[in-house]
Amino acid sequence: MSEVHLKGKAAKEVSYSLVNITTDQKNKALALIAEQLVVDQTSILAENQKDLDDGKAKGFTDAILDRILLTGKRIEDMANAIHLLIELQDPIGETVETIEKDNALLIEVKRVPIGVIGMIYEARPNVTVDAATLALKTGNAVILRGSSSAKYSNLALIKSIHAALDKSDVPKISIQLIEDTSRETAKELFRLNEYLDVLIPRGGKTLIETVIREATVPVIQTGAGNCHIYIDESAELEMATNIALNAKIQRPSVCNAIETILIHDKWFAFYGKGLIEKLQENDVEIYGDETVVRECEKVRAASESDWSTEYLGLTVSVKIVTSMEEAITHITKYGTKHSEAIITNDEKHATIFLNYVDAAAVYHNASTRFTDGFEFGYGAEIGISTQKLHARGPMGLKALTTTKYVIRGNGQVRV
């Protein structure tokens, strides 16, 4: 039996016992993990450096290297996120609905774990910790399969997590990492229906499309982030500039950073050059439509493919539109249903945009960078779902649960 099947079998077996782990036991285990990550920080960073060195040797882009990078601050942030997770209410056992029938049947809808979660992801070793701790809090077993680009980091993080669980009441077998990062193991995971209840891919467009196309296990789709900001005619200059800069440059390698700025032509006539210059001062490369190329210096002409490109770096496309409706049409055509924003002082326009744009998160006068489990108060996220079934948006604790009908009677039979 292969490594993948062995880990799947072990995860399924342990998942049945996890429902008996109390909230207090789970929280104590989480606290131990947070503590252990800080204790093991030096060794984790040393292993992370191996991944960074390998990535540089292979010519990885700065955006990919930033996704792989761990620092003392990022490990501290992981630990802080776990402590926030401890403070959050345990959803398992929550009564979602109660129905009392005339025949005295008591029907309760209870929140329960999904069971065994498979996680396949690229770069981002922080996903190892996020997925492990969210699964632990919700009583799920999880099988993690990271990419070769972060293999040393993931192994170090799992070693730290297991060291913590050895001191807890939570079996360490409930959190497993597939060490073989070959395509063959990925394909096995895609078809592990016997043991997996759901598979969650987190990474680039190619990975997600491959999983959707090839997996026989149910998939929760976490989408790529071709995100937009639309600057409306009435947008305030300082607000629009600050939000556009933050959404592009604060951390350009993440999926909630913007990739396209749509600007109303009347706003562009007064302020467009200034915004383009501000972006360029921050080393952002601009691809623009004909108007932007004509009016602004050092702007490259955008091709059709630019409007659908997730750059994940200091590059942005800029298009001029004549109305909010044109902006919405563009977003509908090229967006990935992740995060979209409008900057406007027109409340009617804001309402129309928020209602009509089909995305997991829509914003009025705020940066798209807030689409994040930690920022939304979930402690962490296992991914940002861009689909509509089961879960949508940042997936926190409740997104990793399902429901069960519990019916109590005193001898009732159906007639």
mmCIF file of C-alpha atoms in Angstrom:
data_model
loop_
_atom_site.group_PDB
_atom_site.id
_atom_site.type_symbol
_atom_site.label_atom_id
_atom_site.label_comp_id
_atom_site.label_asym_id
_atom_site.label_seq_id
_atom_site.Cartn_x
_atom_site.Cartn_y
_atom_site.Cartn_z
ATOM 1 C CA MET A 1 0.000 0.000 0.000
ATOM 2 C CA SER A 2 1.379 3.441 -0.967
ATOM 3 C CA GLU A 3 2.247 6.258 1.429
ATOM 4 C CA VAL A 4 -0.878 8.146 0.356
ATOM 5 C CA HIS A 5 -3.187 5.190 1.001
ATOM 6 C CA LEU A 6 -1.548 4.401 4.337
ATOM 7 C CA LYS A 7 -1.973 7.981 5.513
ATOM 8 C CA GLY A 8 -5.548 8.051 4.213
ATOM 9 C CA LYS A 9 -6.433 4.855 6.061
ATOM 10 C CA ALA A 10 -4.889 6.168 9.289
ATOM 11 C CA ALA A 11 -6.693 9.493 8.943
ATOM 12 C CA LYS A 12 -10.064 7.834 8.406
ATOM 13 C CA GLU A 13 -9.598 5.585 11.439
ATOM 14 C CA VAL A 14 -8.562 8.414 13.753
ATOM 15 C CA SER A 15 -11.345 10.708 12.486
ATOM 16 C CA TYR A 16 -13.977 8.594 14.262
ATOM 17 C CA SER A 17 -12.303 9.172 17.624
ATOM 18 C CA LEU A 18 -11.777 12.910 17.189
ATOM 19 C CA VAL A 19 -15.448 13.644 17.918
ATOM 20 C CA ASN A 20 -14.756 12.640 21.515
ATOM 21 C CA ILE A 21 -11.971 15.216 21.957
ATOM 22 C CA THR A 22 -13.319 18.058 24.111
ATOM 23 C CA THR A 23 -12.986 21.745 23.321
ATOM 24 C CA ASP A 24 -10.664 22.144 26.299
ATOM 25 C CA GLN A 25 -8.415 19.357 25.023
ATOM 26 C CA LYS A 26 -8.345 20.882 21.538
ATOM 27 C CA ASN A 27 -7.522 24.337 22.870
ATOM 28 C CA LYS A 28 -4.706 22.986 25.040
ATOM 29 C CA ALA A 29 -3.253 21.224 22.005
ATOM 30 C CA LEU A 30 -3.472 24.435 19.991
ATOM 31 C CA ALA A 31 -1.693 26.374 22.728
ATOM 32 C CA LEU A 32 1.083 23.774 22.731
ATOM 33 C CA ILE A 33 1.468 24.120 18.954
ATOM 34 C CA ALA A 34 1.705 27.916 19.193
ATOM 35 C CA GLU A 35 4.353 27.584 21.889
ATOM 36 C CA GLN A 36 6.310 24.902 20.014
ATOM 37 C CA LEU A 37 6.489 26.950 16.812
ATOM 38 C CA VAL A 38 8.190 29.769 18.704
ATOM 39 C CA VAL A 39 10.524 27.341 20.497
ATOM 40 C CA ASP A 40 11.487 25.725 17.175
ATOM 41 C CA GLN A 41 11.774 29.025 15.307
ATOM 42 C CA THR A 42 15.528 28.779 14.649
ATOM 43 C CA SER A 43 15.361 25.302 13.140
ATOM 44 C CA ILE A 44 12.231 26.156 11.126
ATOM 45 C CA LEU A 45 13.905 29.242 9.624
ATOM 46 C CA ALA A 46 17.025 27.220 8.814
ATOM 47 C CA GLU A 47 14.944 24.695 6.860
ATOM 48 C CA ASN A 48 13.027 27.521 5.198
ATOM 49 C CA GLN A 49 16.335 28.978 3.997
ATOM 50 C CA LYS A 50 17.028 25.697 2.189
ATOM 51 C CA ASP A 51 13.788 26.133 0.256
ATOM 52 C CA LEU A 52 14.644 29.753 -0.538
ATOM 53 C CA ASP A 53 18.132 28.800 -1.735
ATOM 54 C CA ASP A 54 16.684 26.044 -3.941
ATOM 55 C CA GLY A 55 14.087 28.461 -5.284
ATOM 56 C CA LYS A 56 16.674 31.084 -6.180
ATOM 57 C CA ALA A 57 18.793 28.437 -7.903
ATOM 58 C CA LYS A 58 15.759 27.411 -9.956
ATOM 59 C CA GLY A 59 15.002 31.013 -10.913
ATOM 60 C CA PHE A 60 11.772 31.446 -8.942
ATOM 61 C CA THR A 61 10.221 34.900 -9.163
ATOM 62 C CA ASP A 62 10.309 37.293 -6.231
ATOM 63 C CA ALA A 63 6.559 36.715 -5.797
ATOM 64 C CA ILE A 64 7.007 32.955 -5.365
ATOM 65 C CA LEU A 65 9.987 33.434 -3.054
ATOM 66 C CA ASP A 66 7.906 35.788 -0.913
ATOM 67 C CA ARG A 67 5.226 33.122 -0.633
ATOM 68 C CA ILE A 68 7.813 30.604 0.544
ATOM 69 C CA LEU A 69 9.570 32.996 2.909
ATOM 70 C CA LEU A 70 9.236 32.572 6.671
ATOM 71 C CA THR A 71 10.574 35.142 9.109
ATOM 72 C CA GLY A 72 10.535 35.502 12.865
ATOM 73 C CA LYS A 73 7.640 37.927 12.444
ATOM 74 C CA ARG A 74 5.669 35.512 10.275
ATOM 75 C CA ILE A 75 6.143 32.678 12.767
ATOM 76 C CA GLU A 76 5.048 35.035 15.553
ATOM 77 C CA ASP A 77 1.973 35.888 13.464
ATOM 78 C CA MET A 78 1.214 32.151 13.108
ATOM 79 C CA ALA A 79 1.367 31.728 16.876
ATOM 80 C CA ASN A 80 -0.856 34.782 17.412
ATOM 81 C CA ALA A 81 -3.389 33.437 14.905
ATOM 82 C CA ILE A 82 -3.515 30.157 16.833
ATOM 83 C CA HIS A 83 -4.193 32.021 20.079
ATOM 84 C CA LEU A 84 -7.064 33.849 18.357
ATOM 85 C CA LEU A 85 -8.351 30.465 17.172
ATOM 86 C CA ILE A 86 -8.350 29.254 20.774
ATOM 87 C CA GLU A 87 -10.566 32.183 21.769
ATOM 88 C CA LEU A 88 -13.128 31.432 19.063
ATOM 89 C CA GLN A 89 -16.167 29.337 19.866
ATOM 90 C CA ASP A 90 -15.882 25.668 19.003
ATOM 91 C CA PRO A 91 -18.631 25.076 16.405
ATOM 92 C CA ILE A 92 -18.774 21.304 16.907
ATOM 93 C CA GLY A 93 -21.950 20.234 18.698
ATOM 94 C CA GLU A 94 -23.709 23.547 18.065
ATOM 95 C CA THR A 95 -27.461 23.199 17.527
ATOM 96 C CA VAL A 96 -28.229 24.956 14.250
ATOM 97 C CA GLU A 97 -31.984 24.301 14.260
ATOM 98 C CA THR A 98 -34.571 22.656 16.493
ATOM 99 C CA ILE A 99 -37.892 21.263 15.217
ATOM 100 C CA GLU A 100 -40.576 19.972 17.582
ATOM 101 C CA LYS A 101 -43.236 17.917 15.799
ATOM 102 C CA ASP A 102 -46.856 17.468 16.852
ATOM 103 C CA ASN A 103 -46.124 13.795 17.533
ATOM 104 C CA ALA A 104 -43.432 14.833 20.090
ATOM 105 C CA LEU A 105 -40.489 13.962 17.859
ATOM 106 C CA LEU A 106 -37.584 16.301 18.643
ATOM 107 C CA ILE A 107 -35.410 17.009 15.596
ATOM 108 C CA GLU A 108 -32.139 18.840 16.118
ATOM 109 C CA VAL A 109 -29.682 19.882 13.419
ATOM 110 C CA LYS A 110 -26.189 19.615 14.926
ATOM 111 C CA ARG A 111 -22.865 20.884 13.588
ATOM 112 C CA VAL A 112 -20.325 18.041 13.166
ATOM 113 C CA PRO A 113 -16.840 17.621 11.601
ATOM 114 C CA ILE A 114 -16.565 16.915 7.881
ATOM 115 C CA GLY A 115 -14.269 13.971 8.670
ATOM 116 C CA VAL A 116 -11.032 13.748 6.667
ATOM 117 C CA ILE A 117 -9.825 16.780 4.741
ATOM 118 C CA GLY A 118 -7.197 16.593 2.011
ATOM 119 C CA MET A 119 -5.187 19.754 1.386
ATOM 120 C CA ILE A 120 -2.951 20.242 -1.676
ATOM 121 C CA TYR A 121 -1.111 23.543 -1.914
ATOM 122 C CA GLU A 122 1.800 25.357 -3.508
ATOM 123 C CA ALA A 123 4.606 27.268 -1.766
ATOM 124 C CA ARG A 124 3.150 29.015 1.329
ATOM 125 C CA PRO A 125 4.331 26.909 4.284
ATOM 126 C CA ASN A 126 1.997 28.941 6.507
ATOM 127 C CA VAL A 127 -0.841 26.888 4.982
ATOM 128 C CA THR A 128 0.580 23.864 6.798
ATOM 129 C CA VAL A 129 -0.089 25.533 10.142
ATOM 130 C CA ASP A 130 -3.393 27.156 9.155
ATOM 131 C CA ALA A 131 -4.869 23.924 7.807
ATOM 132 C CA ALA A 132 -3.584 21.813 10.693
ATOM 133 C CA THR A 133 -4.918 24.082 13.428
ATOM 134 C CA LEU A 134 -8.287 24.756 11.806
ATOM 135 C CA ALA A 135 -8.780 21.026 11.282
ATOM 136 C CA LEU A 136 -7.794 20.331 14.877
ATOM 137 C CA LYS A 137 -10.245 22.877 16.309
ATOM 138 C CA THR A 138 -13.094 21.408 14.236
ATOM 139 C CA GLY A 139 -12.309 17.781 15.023
ATOM 140 C CA ASN A 140 -11.247 16.885 11.493
ATOM 141 C CA ALA A 141 -8.313 14.746 10.449
ATOM 142 C CA VAL A 142 -6.219 16.373 7.719
ATOM 143 C CA ILE A 143 -3.768 15.082 5.131
ATOM 144 C CA LEU A 144 -1.448 17.802 3.839
ATOM 145 C CA ARG A 145 0.392 17.674 0.558
ATOM 146 C CA GLY A 146 2.589 20.725 0.001
ATOM 147 C CA SER A 147 4.752 21.432 -3.027
ATOM 148 C CA SER A 148 8.424 20.646 -3.527
ATOM 149 C CA SER A 149 9.172 24.380 -3.399
ATOM 150 C CA ALA A 150 8.527 24.405 0.371
ATOM 151 C CA LYS A 151 9.295 20.786 1.291
ATOM 152 C CA TYR A 152 11.930 21.523 3.949
ATOM 153 C CA SER A 153 9.759 24.181 5.583
ATOM 154 C CA ASN A 154 6.700 21.935 5.652
ATOM 155 C CA LEU A 155 8.649 19.046 7.162
ATOM 156 C CA ALA A 156 10.018 21.329 9.877
ATOM 157 C CA LEU A 157 6.569 22.713 10.680
ATOM 158 C CA ILE A 158 4.993 19.247 10.879
ATOM 159 C CA LYS A 159 7.820 18.088 13.124
ATOM 160 C CA SER A 160 7.056 21.015 15.443
ATOM 161 C CA ILE A 161 3.291 20.356 15.364
ATOM 162 C CA HIS A 162 3.810 16.664 16.145
ATOM 163 C CA ALA A 163 6.164 17.502 19.016
ATOM 164 C CA ALA A 164 3.405 19.636 20.507
ATOM 165 C CA LEU A 165 0.708 17.000 19.984
ATOM 166 C CA ASP A 166 2.883 14.399 21.723
ATOM 167 C CA LYS A 167 2.253 16.449 24.887
ATOM 168 C CA SER A 168 -1.510 16.687 24.273
ATOM 169 C CA ASP A 169 -4.612 14.485 24.173
ATOM 170 C CA VAL A 170 -4.967 14.912 20.387
ATOM 171 C CA PRO A 171 -3.429 12.058 18.367
ATOM 172 C CA LYS A 172 -0.649 13.377 16.141
ATOM 173 C CA ILE A 173 -1.810 10.994 13.405
ATOM 174 C CA SER A 174 -4.792 13.341 12.941
ATOM 175 C CA ILE A 175 -2.423 15.783 11.184
ATOM 176 C CA GLN A 176 -0.279 14.155 8.486
ATOM 177 C CA LEU A 177 2.014 15.427 5.739
ATOM 178 C CA ILE A 178 2.649 13.499 2.525
ATOM 179 C CA GLU A 179 6.415 13.829 2.179
ATOM 180 C CA ASP A 180 6.587 12.653 -1.436
ATOM 181 C CA THR A 181 5.818 15.733 -3.559
ATOM 182 C CA SER A 182 5.715 13.935 -6.919
ATOM 183 C CA ARG A 183 2.816 14.269 -9.337
ATOM 184 C CA GLU A 184 2.000 10.622 -8.773
ATOM 185 C CA THR A 185 1.186 11.197 -5.103
ATOM 186 C CA ALA A 186 -0.942 14.182 -6.050
ATOM 187 C CA LYS A 187 -2.946 12.065 -8.478
ATOM 188 C CA GLU A 188 -3.446 9.422 -5.786
ATOM 189 C CA LEU A 189 -4.776 12.082 -3.445
ATOM 190 C CA PHE A 190 -7.192 13.283 -6.143
ATOM 191 C CA ARG A 191 -8.827 9.844 -6.172
ATOM 192 C CA LEU A 192 -8.674 8.873 -2.504
ATOM 193 C CA ASN A 193 -12.465 8.592 -2.239
ATOM 194 C CA GLU A 194 -12.240 5.690 0.172
ATOM 195 C CA TYR A 195 -10.736 7.889 2.853
ATOM 196 C CA LEU A 196 -11.124 11.592 1.976
ATOM 197 C CA ASP A 197 -14.380 13.476 2.501
ATOM 198 C CA VAL A 198 -13.222 16.615 0.703
ATOM 199 C CA LEU A 199 -10.159 17.922 -1.130
ATOM 200 C CA ILE A 200 -9.158 21.594 -0.981
ATOM 201 C CA PRO A 201 -6.582 22.902 -3.478
ATOM 202 C CA ARG A 202 -4.813 26.162 -2.697
ATOM 203 C CA GLY A 203 -2.453 27.653 -5.216
ATOM 204 C CA GLY A 204 -2.262 28.983 -8.746
ATOM 205 C CA LYS A 205 -4.745 28.699 -11.559
ATOM 206 C CA THR A 206 -3.039 25.653 -13.084
ATOM 207 C CA LEU A 207 -3.146 23.639 -9.848
ATOM 208 C CA ILE A 208 -6.776 24.468 -9.179
ATOM 209 C CA GLU A 209 -7.876 23.669 -12.727
ATOM 210 C CA THR A 210 -5.959 20.363 -12.601
ATOM 211 C CA VAL A 211 -7.636 19.333 -9.351
ATOM 212 C CA ILE A 212 -11.109 20.257 -10.615
ATOM 213 C CA ARG A 213 -10.524 18.336 -13.840
ATOM 214 C CA GLU A 214 -8.916 15.181 -12.419
ATOM 215 C CA ALA A 215 -10.225 14.719 -8.874
ATOM 216 C CA THR A 216 -12.963 12.224 -8.078
ATOM 217 C CA VAL A 217 -13.020 13.342 -4.436
ATOM 218 C CA PRO A 218 -15.447 16.242 -3.783
ATOM 219 C CA VAL A 219 -13.546 19.539 -4.168
ATOM 220 C CA ILE A 220 -13.967 22.946 -2.558
ATOM 221 C CA GLN A 221 -12.575 25.356 -5.115
ATOM 222 C CA THR A 222 -10.317 28.099 -3.818
ATOM 223 C CA GLY A 223 -9.784 30.421 -6.739
ATOM 224 C CA ALA A 224 -7.012 32.480 -8.198
ATOM 225 C CA GLY A 225 -7.273 36.172 -7.443
ATOM 226 C CA ASN A 226 -7.616 38.345 -10.544
ATOM 227 C CA CYS A 227 -8.991 41.168 -8.410
ATOM 228 C CA HIS A 228 -10.078 44.660 -9.524
ATOM 229 C CA ILE A 229 -10.581 48.124 -8.133
ATOM 230 C CA TYR A 230 -12.988 50.389 -9.982
ATOM 231 C CA ILE A 231 -12.434 54.116 -9.348
ATOM 232 C CA ASP A 232 -15.752 55.832 -10.004
ATOM 233 C CA GLU A 233 -16.254 59.391 -11.223
ATOM 234 C CA SER A 234 -17.007 60.699 -7.701
ATOM 235 C CA ALA A 235 -14.127 58.957 -5.914
ATOM 236 C CA GLU A 236 -12.051 61.111 -3.559
ATOM 237 C CA LEU A 237 -8.495 61.500 -4.838
ATOM 238 C CA GLU A 238 -6.670 60.719 -1.585
ATOM 239 C CA MET A 239 -8.883 57.745 -0.748
ATOM 240 C CA ALA A 240 -8.675 56.237 -4.235
ATOM 241 C CA THR A 241 -4.913 56.677 -4.357
ATOM 242 C CA ASN A 242 -4.313 55.188 -0.902
ATOM 243 C CA ILE A 243 -6.559 52.196 -1.531
ATOM 244 C CA ALA A 244 -5.107 51.470 -4.980
ATOM 245 C CA LEU A 245 -1.549 51.635 -3.638
ATOM 246 C CA ASN A 246 -2.348 49.463 -0.628
ATOM 247 C CA ALA A 247 -4.220 46.864 -2.683
ATOM 248 C CA LYS A 248 -1.336 46.588 -5.166
ATOM 249 C CA ILE A 249 1.913 47.061 -3.243
ATOM 250 C CA GLN A 250 1.267 46.151 0.426
ATOM 251 C CA ARG A 251 1.910 42.491 -0.442
ATOM 252 C CA PRO A 252 1.638 41.931 -4.184
ATOM 253 C CA SER A 253 2.285 38.169 -4.107
ATOM 254 C CA VAL A 254 -1.031 37.250 -2.462
ATOM 255 C CA CYS A 255 -4.363 36.404 -4.066
ATOM 256 C CA ASN A 256 -6.283 39.401 -2.653
ATOM 257 C CA ALA A 257 -3.931 41.973 -4.179
ATOM 258 C CA ILE A 258 -5.402 43.789 -7.170
ATOM 259 C CA GLU A 259 -4.258 43.031 -10.711
ATOM 260 C CA THR A 260 -6.390 45.532 -12.660
ATOM 261 C CA ILE A 261 -7.485 49.112 -11.958
ATOM 262 C CA LEU A 262 -10.548 50.328 -13.834
ATOM 263 C CA ILE A 263 -10.882 54.127 -13.899
ATOM 264 C CA HIS A 264 -13.841 56.279 -14.973
ATOM 265 C CA ASP A 265 -12.701 58.502 -17.828
ATOM 266 C CA LYS A 266 -13.807 61.730 -16.089
ATOM 267 C CA TRP A 267 -11.811 60.843 -12.952
ATOM 268 C CA PHE A 268 -8.830 59.883 -15.094
ATOM 269 C CA ALA A 269 -8.908 63.233 -16.896
ATOM 270 C CA PHE A 270 -8.241 65.062 -13.599
ATOM 271 C CA TYR A 271 -6.239 62.585 -11.536
ATOM 272 C CA GLY A 272 -5.177 59.644 -13.675
ATOM 273 C CA LYS A 273 -1.610 60.738 -14.432
ATOM 274 C CA GLY A 274 -0.959 61.368 -10.756
ATOM 275 C CA LEU A 275 -2.146 57.890 -9.773
ATOM 276 C CA ILE A 276 -0.027 56.257 -12.486
ATOM 277 C CA GLU A 277 3.024 58.228 -11.335
ATOM 278 C CA LYS A 278 2.420 57.200 -7.697
ATOM 279 C CA LEU A 279 2.320 53.553 -8.729
ATOM 280 C CA GLN A 280 5.481 53.928 -10.799
ATOM 281 C CA GLU A 281 7.248 55.639 -7.879
ATOM 282 C CA ASN A 282 6.595 52.399 -5.979
ATOM 283 C CA ASP A 283 8.189 50.309 -8.765
ATOM 284 C CA VAL A 284 4.874 49.113 -10.206
ATOM 285 C CA GLU A 285 5.014 48.290 -13.904
ATOM 286 C CA ILE A 286 1.909 49.495 -15.759
ATOM 287 C CA TYR A 287 0.150 47.861 -18.689
ATOM 288 C CA GLY A 288 -2.524 50.199 -20.003
ATOM 289 C CA ASP A 289 -5.120 50.574 -22.705
ATOM 290 C CA GLU A 290 -4.693 53.080 -25.534
ATOM 291 C CA THR A 291 -5.725 56.082 -23.447
ATOM 292 C CA VAL A 292 -3.354 55.281 -20.592
ATOM 293 C CA VAL A 293 -0.452 54.640 -22.989
ATOM 294 C CA ARG A 294 -1.118 57.922 -24.796
ATOM 295 C CA GLU A 295 -1.497 60.058 -21.683
ATOM 296 C CA CYS A 296 1.126 58.557 -19.364
ATOM 297 C CA GLU A 297 4.839 57.922 -19.712
ATOM 298 C CA LYS A 298 6.559 54.552 -19.365
ATOM 299 C CA VAL A 299 3.327 52.578 -19.742
ATOM 300 C CA ARG A 300 3.317 49.434 -21.852
ATOM 301 C CA ALA A 301 0.389 48.572 -24.094
ATOM 302 C CA ALA A 302 -1.875 45.947 -22.540
ATOM 303 C CA SER A 303 -2.763 42.879 -24.559
ATOM 304 C CA GLU A 304 -5.972 40.892 -24.244
ATOM 305 C CA SER A 305 -4.202 38.394 -21.990
ATOM 306 C CA ASP A 306 -3.233 41.096 -19.483
ATOM 307 C CA TRP A 307 -6.851 41.583 -18.423
ATOM 308 C CA SER A 308 -7.014 37.950 -17.243
ATOM 309 C CA THR A 309 -3.500 37.711 -15.778
ATOM 310 C CA GLU A 310 -2.864 37.265 -12.060
ATOM 311 C CA TYR A 311 0.557 38.936 -11.914
ATOM 312 C CA LEU A 312 1.271 38.249 -8.209
ATOM 313 C CA GLY A 313 3.955 40.929 -8.356
ATOM 314 C CA LEU A 314 4.548 44.642 -8.883
ATOM 315 C CA THR A 315 2.613 44.795 -12.141
ATOM 316 C CA VAL A 316 -0.897 46.093 -12.784
ATOM 317 C CA SER A 317 -3.208 46.596 -15.756
ATOM 318 C CA VAL A 318 -5.093 49.884 -16.091
ATOM 319 C CA LYS A 319 -8.192 50.385 -18.235
ATOM 320 C CA ILE A 320 -10.344 53.471 -18.742
ATOM 321 C CA VAL A 321 -14.137 53.009 -18.757
ATOM 322 C CA THR A 322 -16.970 55.409 -19.471
ATOM 323 C CA SER A 323 -19.410 54.082 -16.849
ATOM 324 C CA MET A 324 -19.788 51.851 -13.842
ATOM 325 C CA GLU A 325 -21.765 49.432 -16.013
ATOM 326 C CA GLU A 326 -18.758 49.051 -18.313
ATOM 327 C CA ALA A 327 -16.559 48.353 -15.285
ATOM 328 C CA ILE A 328 -18.957 45.673 -14.036
ATOM 329 C CA THR A 329 -19.041 44.079 -17.504
ATOM 330 C CA HIS A 330 -15.232 43.937 -17.544
ATOM 331 C CA ILE A 331 -15.095 42.370 -14.053
ATOM 332 C CA THR A 332 -17.745 39.823 -15.032
ATOM 333 C CA LYS A 333 -15.694 38.805 -18.076
ATOM 334 C CA TYR A 334 -12.218 38.672 -16.560
ATOM 335 C CA GLY A 335 -12.635 38.364 -12.782
ATOM 336 C CA THR A 336 -12.163 35.151 -10.827
ATOM 337 C CA LYS A 337 -14.982 35.793 -8.306
ATOM 338 C CA HIS A 338 -12.513 36.505 -5.502
ATOM 339 C CA SER A 339 -12.466 40.145 -4.318
ATOM 340 C CA GLU A 340 -13.650 43.273 -6.126
ATOM 341 C CA ALA A 341 -13.869 46.911 -4.981
ATOM 342 C CA ILE A 342 -15.502 50.185 -5.950
ATOM 343 C CA ILE A 343 -14.220 53.569 -4.784
ATOM 344 C CA THR A 344 -17.066 56.085 -4.947
ATOM 345 C CA ASN A 345 -18.982 58.724 -3.030
ATOM 346 C CA ASP A 346 -22.154 57.827 -4.904
ATOM 347 C CA GLU A 347 -24.160 55.526 -2.601
ATOM 348 C CA LYS A 348 -26.445 54.445 -5.429
ATOM 349 C CA HIS A 349 -23.458 53.346 -7.513
ATOM 350 C CA ALA A 350 -21.960 51.570 -4.516
ATOM 351 C CA THR A 351 -25.168 49.637 -3.904
ATOM 352 C CA ILE A 352 -25.489 48.602 -7.548
ATOM 353 C CA PHE A 353 -21.855 47.467 -7.666
ATOM 354 C CA LEU A 354 -22.103 45.481 -4.423
ATOM 355 C CA ASN A 355 -25.302 43.795 -5.582
ATOM 356 C CA TYR A 356 -24.343 43.052 -9.183
ATOM 357 C CA VAL A 357 -20.695 42.016 -8.979
ATOM 358 C CA ASP A 358 -20.466 38.244 -8.528
ATOM 359 C CA ALA A 359 -17.536 37.661 -6.162
ATOM 360 C CA ALA A 360 -16.886 36.081 -2.772
ATOM 361 C CA ALA A 361 -16.031 39.506 -1.311
ATOM 362 C CA VAL A 362 -17.120 42.906 -2.603
ATOM 363 C CA TYR A 363 -15.865 46.200 -1.157
ATOM 364 C CA HIS A 364 -16.949 49.825 -1.062
ATOM 365 C CA ASN A 365 -14.185 52.321 -0.275
ATOM 366 C CA ALA A 366 -11.779 49.739 1.168
ATOM 367 C CA SER A 367 -8.794 47.691 0.035
ATOM 368 C CA THR A 368 -9.274 44.136 -1.226
ATOM 369 C CA ARG A 369 -6.338 43.125 0.990
ATOM 370 C CA PHE A 370 -8.788 42.501 3.838
ATOM 371 C CA THR A 371 -10.116 39.268 2.277
ATOM 372 C CA ASP A 372 -8.374 37.068 4.797
ATOM 373 C CA GLY A 373 -9.429 34.705 7.564
ATOM 374 C CA PHE A 374 -7.412 36.530 10.223
ATOM 375 C CA GLU A 375 -8.745 39.954 9.173
ATOM 376 C CA PHE A 376 -12.317 38.627 9.195
ATOM 377 C CA GLY A 377 -11.874 37.365 12.743
ATOM 378 C CA TYR A 378 -11.580 33.644 11.938
ATOM 379 C CA GLY A 379 -8.094 33.244 13.397
ATOM 380 C CA ALA A 380 -6.895 31.747 10.114
ATOM 381 C CA GLU A 381 -8.283 30.324 6.904
ATOM 382 C CA ILE A 382 -7.885 27.056 5.074
ATOM 383 C CA GLY A 383 -8.470 28.895 1.812
ATOM 384 C CA ILE A 384 -10.701 31.464 0.140
ATOM 385 C CA SER A 385 -13.519 29.698 -1.634
ATOM 386 C CA THR A 386 -14.701 31.271 -4.885
ATOM 387 C CA GLN A 387 -17.437 28.710 -5.470
ATOM 388 C CA LYS A 388 -21.003 28.934 -4.164
ATOM 389 C CA LEU A 389 -21.731 25.504 -2.722
ATOM 390 C CA HIS A 390 -20.938 24.647 0.909
ATOM 391 C CA ALA A 391 -18.604 27.607 1.568
ATOM 392 C CA ARG A 392 -17.710 30.963 0.011
ATOM 393 C CA GLY A 393 -15.006 33.464 0.919
ATOM 394 C CA PRO A 394 -12.402 32.971 3.669
ATOM 395 C CA MET A 395 -12.985 29.509 5.107
ATOM 396 C CA GLY A 396 -12.803 29.523 8.886
ATOM 397 C CA LEU A 397 -14.092 27.057 11.459
ATOM 398 C CA LYS A 398 -17.726 26.739 10.379
ATOM 399 C CA ALA A 399 -16.686 26.118 6.775
ATOM 400 C CA LEU A 400 -14.958 22.933 7.965
ATOM 401 C CA THR A 401 -18.135 21.494 9.438
ATOM 402 C CA THR A 402 -21.275 19.868 8.127
ATOM 403 C CA THR A 403 -24.560 19.039 9.818
ATOM 404 C CA LYS A 404 -26.268 15.954 11.162
ATOM 405 C CA TYR A 405 -29.945 15.468 12.020
ATOM 406 C CA VAL A 406 -30.381 14.072 15.506
ATOM 407 C CA ILE A 407 -33.939 12.846 16.153
ATOM 408 C CA ARG A 408 -35.240 11.809 19.594
ATOM 409 C CA GLY A 409 -38.514 10.039 20.138
ATOM 410 C CA ASN A 410 -40.407 7.902 22.617
ATOM 411 C CA GLY A 411 -41.732 5.141 20.423
ATOM 412 C CA GLN A 412 -43.176 7.080 17.445
ATOM 413 C CA VAL A 413 -43.879 5.176 14.219
ATOM 414 C CA ARG A 414 -44.991 6.611 10.890
ATOM 415 C CA VAL A 415 -48.527 5.845 9.752
#
